[in-house]
CSV table of N, CA and C in Angstrom, one decimal:
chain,number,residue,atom,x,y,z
A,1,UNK,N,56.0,57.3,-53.4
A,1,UNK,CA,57.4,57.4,-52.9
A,1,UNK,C,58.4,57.1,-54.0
A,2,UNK,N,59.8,58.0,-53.9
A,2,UNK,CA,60.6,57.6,-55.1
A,2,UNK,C,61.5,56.2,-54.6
A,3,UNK,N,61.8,55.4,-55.5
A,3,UNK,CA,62.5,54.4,-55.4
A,3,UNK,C,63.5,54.3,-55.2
A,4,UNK,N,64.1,55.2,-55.0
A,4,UNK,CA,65.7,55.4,-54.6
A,4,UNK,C,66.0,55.8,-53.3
A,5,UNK,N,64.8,55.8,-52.5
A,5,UNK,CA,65.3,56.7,-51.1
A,5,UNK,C,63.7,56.8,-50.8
A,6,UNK,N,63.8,56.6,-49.4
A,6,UNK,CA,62.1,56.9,-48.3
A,6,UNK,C,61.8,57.9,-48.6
A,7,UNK,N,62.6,59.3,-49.4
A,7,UNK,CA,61.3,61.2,-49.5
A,7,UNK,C,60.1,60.3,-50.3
A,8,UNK,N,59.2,61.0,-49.9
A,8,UNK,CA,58.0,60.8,-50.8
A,8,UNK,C,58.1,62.0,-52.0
A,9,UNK,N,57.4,61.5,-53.1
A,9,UNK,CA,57.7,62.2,-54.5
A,9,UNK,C,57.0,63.2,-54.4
A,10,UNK,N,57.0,64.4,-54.6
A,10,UNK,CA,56.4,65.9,-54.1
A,10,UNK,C,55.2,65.4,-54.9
A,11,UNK,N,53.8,66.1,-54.4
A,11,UNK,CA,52.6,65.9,-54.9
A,11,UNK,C,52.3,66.1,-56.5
A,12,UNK,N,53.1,67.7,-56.2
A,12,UNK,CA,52.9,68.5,-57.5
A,12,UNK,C,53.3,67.4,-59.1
A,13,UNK,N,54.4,66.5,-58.2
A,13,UNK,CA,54.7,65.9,-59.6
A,13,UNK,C,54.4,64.6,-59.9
A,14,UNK,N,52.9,64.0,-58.8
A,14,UNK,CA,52.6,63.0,-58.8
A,14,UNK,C,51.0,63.1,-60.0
A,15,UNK,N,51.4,61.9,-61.1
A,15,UNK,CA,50.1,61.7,-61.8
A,15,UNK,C,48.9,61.4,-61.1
A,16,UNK,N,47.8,61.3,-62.0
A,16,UNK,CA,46.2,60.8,-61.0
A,16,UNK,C,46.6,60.0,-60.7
A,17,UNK,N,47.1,58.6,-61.1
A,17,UNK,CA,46.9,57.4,-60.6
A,17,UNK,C,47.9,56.9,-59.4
A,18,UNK,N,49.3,57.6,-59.9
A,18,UNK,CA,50.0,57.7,-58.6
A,18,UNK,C,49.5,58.2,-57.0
A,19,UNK,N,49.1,59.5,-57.4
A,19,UNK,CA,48.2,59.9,-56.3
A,19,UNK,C,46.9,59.4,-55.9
A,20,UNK,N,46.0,58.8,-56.5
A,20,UNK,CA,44.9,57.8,-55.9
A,20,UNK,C,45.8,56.8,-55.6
A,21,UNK,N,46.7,55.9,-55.5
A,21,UNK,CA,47.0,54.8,-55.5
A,21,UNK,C,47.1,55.1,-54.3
A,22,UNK,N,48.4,56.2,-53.9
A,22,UNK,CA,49.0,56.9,-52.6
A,22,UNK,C,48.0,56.8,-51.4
A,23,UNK,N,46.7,57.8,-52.1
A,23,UNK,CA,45.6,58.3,-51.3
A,23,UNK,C,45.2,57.1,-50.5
A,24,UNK,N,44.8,56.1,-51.7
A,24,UNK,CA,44.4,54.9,-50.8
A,24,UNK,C,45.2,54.2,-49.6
A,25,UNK,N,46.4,53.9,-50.1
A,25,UNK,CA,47.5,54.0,-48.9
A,25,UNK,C,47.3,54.2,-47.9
A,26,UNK,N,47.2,55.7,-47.9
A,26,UNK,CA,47.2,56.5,-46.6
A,26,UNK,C,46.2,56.8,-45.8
A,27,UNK,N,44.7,56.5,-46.7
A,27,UNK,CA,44.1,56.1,-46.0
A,27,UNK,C,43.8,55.0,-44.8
A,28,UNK,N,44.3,53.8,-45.7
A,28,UNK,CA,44.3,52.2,-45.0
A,28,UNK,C,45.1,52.4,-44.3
A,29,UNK,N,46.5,53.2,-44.0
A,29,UNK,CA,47.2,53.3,-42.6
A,29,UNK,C,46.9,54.3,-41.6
A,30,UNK,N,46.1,55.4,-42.0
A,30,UNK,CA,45.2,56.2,-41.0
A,30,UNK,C,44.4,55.3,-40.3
A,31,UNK,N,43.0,54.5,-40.8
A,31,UNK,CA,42.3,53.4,-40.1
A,31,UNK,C,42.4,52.9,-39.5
A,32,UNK,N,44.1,51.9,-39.3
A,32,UNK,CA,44.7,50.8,-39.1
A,32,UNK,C,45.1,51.5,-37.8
A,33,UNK,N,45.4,52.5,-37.7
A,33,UNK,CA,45.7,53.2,-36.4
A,33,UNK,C,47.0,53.1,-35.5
A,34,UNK,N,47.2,53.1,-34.8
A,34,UNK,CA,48.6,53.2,-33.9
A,34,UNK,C,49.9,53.6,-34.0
A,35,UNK,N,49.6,55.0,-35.1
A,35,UNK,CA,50.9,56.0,-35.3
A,35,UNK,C,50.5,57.1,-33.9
A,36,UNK,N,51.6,57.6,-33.6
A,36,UNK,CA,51.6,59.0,-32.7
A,36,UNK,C,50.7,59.6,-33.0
A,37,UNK,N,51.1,61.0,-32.6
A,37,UNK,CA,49.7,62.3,-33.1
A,37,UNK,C,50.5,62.6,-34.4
A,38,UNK,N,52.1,63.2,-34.0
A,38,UNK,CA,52.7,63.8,-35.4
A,38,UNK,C,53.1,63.0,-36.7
A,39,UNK,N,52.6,61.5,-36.6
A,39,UNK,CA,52.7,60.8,-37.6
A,39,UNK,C,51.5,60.8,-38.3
A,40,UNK,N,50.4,60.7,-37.5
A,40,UNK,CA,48.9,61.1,-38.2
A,40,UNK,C,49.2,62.2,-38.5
A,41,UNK,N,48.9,63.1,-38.1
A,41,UNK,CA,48.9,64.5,-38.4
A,41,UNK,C,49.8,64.6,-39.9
A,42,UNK,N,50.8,64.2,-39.8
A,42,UNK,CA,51.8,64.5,-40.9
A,42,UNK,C,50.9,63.3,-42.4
A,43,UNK,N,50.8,62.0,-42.1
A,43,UNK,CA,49.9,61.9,-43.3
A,43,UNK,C,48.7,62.0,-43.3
A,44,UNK,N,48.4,63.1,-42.1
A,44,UNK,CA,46.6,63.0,-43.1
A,44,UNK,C,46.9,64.4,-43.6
A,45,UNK,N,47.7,65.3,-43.7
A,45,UNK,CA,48.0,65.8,-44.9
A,45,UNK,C,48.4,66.2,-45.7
A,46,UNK,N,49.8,64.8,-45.5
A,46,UNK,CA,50.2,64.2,-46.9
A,46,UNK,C,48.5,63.8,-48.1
A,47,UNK,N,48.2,62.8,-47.5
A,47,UNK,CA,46.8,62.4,-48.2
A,47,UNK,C,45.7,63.9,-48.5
A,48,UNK,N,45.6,64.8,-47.7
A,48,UNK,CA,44.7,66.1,-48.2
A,48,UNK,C,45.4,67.1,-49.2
A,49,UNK,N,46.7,66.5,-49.6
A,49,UNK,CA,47.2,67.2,-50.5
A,49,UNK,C,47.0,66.3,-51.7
A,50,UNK,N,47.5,64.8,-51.6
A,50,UNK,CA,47.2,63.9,-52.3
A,50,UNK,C,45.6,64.2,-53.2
A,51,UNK,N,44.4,64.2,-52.1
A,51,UNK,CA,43.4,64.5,-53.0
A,51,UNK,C,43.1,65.6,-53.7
A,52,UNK,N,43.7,66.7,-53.0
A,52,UNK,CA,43.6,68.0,-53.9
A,52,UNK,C,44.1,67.9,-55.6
A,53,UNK,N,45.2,66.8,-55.4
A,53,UNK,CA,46.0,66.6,-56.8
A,53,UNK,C,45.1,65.9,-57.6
A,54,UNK,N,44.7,64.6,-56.9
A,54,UNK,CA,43.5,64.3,-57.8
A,54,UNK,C,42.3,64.8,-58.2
A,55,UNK,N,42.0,66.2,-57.8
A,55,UNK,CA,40.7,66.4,-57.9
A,55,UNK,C,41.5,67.5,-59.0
A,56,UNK,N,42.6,68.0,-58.7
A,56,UNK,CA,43.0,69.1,-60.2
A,56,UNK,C,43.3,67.8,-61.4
A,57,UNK,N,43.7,67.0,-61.2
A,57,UNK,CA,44.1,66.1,-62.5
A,57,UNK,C,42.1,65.9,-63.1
A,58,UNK,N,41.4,65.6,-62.3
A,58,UNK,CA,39.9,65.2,-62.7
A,58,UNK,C,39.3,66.6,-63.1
A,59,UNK,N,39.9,68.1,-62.7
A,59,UNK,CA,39.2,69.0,-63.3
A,59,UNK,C,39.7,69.2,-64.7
A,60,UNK,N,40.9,69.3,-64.9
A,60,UNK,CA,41.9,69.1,-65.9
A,60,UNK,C,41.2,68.3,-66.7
A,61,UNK,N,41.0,67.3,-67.0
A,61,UNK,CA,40.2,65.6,-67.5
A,61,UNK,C,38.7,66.4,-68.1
A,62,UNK,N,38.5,67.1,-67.1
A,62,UNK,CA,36.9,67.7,-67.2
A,62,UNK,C,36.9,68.4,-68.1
A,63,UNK,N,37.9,69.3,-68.4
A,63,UNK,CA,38.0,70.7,-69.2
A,63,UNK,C,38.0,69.9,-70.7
A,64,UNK,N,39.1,69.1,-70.2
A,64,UNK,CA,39.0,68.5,-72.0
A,64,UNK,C,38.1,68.2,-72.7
A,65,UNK,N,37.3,67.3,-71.5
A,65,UNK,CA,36.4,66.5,-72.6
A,65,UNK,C,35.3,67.6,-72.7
A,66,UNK,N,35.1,69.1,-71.8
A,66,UNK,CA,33.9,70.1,-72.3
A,66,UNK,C,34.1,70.8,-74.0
A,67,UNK,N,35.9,70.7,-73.9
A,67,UNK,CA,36.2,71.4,-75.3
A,67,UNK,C,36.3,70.8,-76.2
A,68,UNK,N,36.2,69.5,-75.7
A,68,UNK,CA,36.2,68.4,-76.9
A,68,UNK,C,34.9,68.0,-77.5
A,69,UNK,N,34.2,68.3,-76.9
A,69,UNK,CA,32.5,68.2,-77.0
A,69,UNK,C,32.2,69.8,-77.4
A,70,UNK,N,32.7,71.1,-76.8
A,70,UNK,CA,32.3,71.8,-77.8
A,70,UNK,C,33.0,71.8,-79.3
A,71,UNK,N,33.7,72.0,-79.6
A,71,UNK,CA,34.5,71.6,-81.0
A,71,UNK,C,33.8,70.8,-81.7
A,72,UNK,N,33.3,69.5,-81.2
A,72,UNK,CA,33.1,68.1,-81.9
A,72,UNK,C,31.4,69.3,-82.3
A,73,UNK,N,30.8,70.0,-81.3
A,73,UNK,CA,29.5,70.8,-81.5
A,73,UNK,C,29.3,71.1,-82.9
A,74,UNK,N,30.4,72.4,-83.0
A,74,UNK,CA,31.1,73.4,-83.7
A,74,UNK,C,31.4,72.5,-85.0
A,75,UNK,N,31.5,71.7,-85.0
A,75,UNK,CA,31.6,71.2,-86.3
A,75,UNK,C,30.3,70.6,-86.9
A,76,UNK,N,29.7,70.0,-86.3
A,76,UNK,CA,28.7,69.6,-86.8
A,76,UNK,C,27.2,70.8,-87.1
A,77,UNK,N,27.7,72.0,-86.9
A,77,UNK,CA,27.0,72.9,-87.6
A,77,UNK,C,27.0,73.9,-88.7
């Protein structure tokens, strides 16, 4: 969430760690239980967007270190 106001910070512009932090969040208040339907509903997902972002920031993370390992290859032959 931005600190100037209750919107939550659009996903797209949330980093990994922001967004796992979030995720967890939202999970521990899904659990915890006793929102309506359209309050669950609305963050579980908030949170399935949440993880989508983390799993593009970890593919992203993945890419590097494949081309960084092939390069580092590429050189040593």
């Amino acid at each position: 969430m931005s600190e100037e106001n209750d919107t939550p910070t659009p996903v797209a512009e949330l980093g990994y760690e922001a967004a796992r932090d979030e995720l967890v969040d939202v999970v521990k208040i899904l659990e915890q239980g006793g929102l309506d339907l359209d309050a669950s509903l609305s963050l579980w997902e908030r949170g399935e967007a949440l993880a989508k972002r983390c799993e593009e920031h970890l593919e992203g993370a993945r890419t590097r270190v494949e081309k960084a390992i092939a390069h580092s290859d590429d050189e040593e032959v």
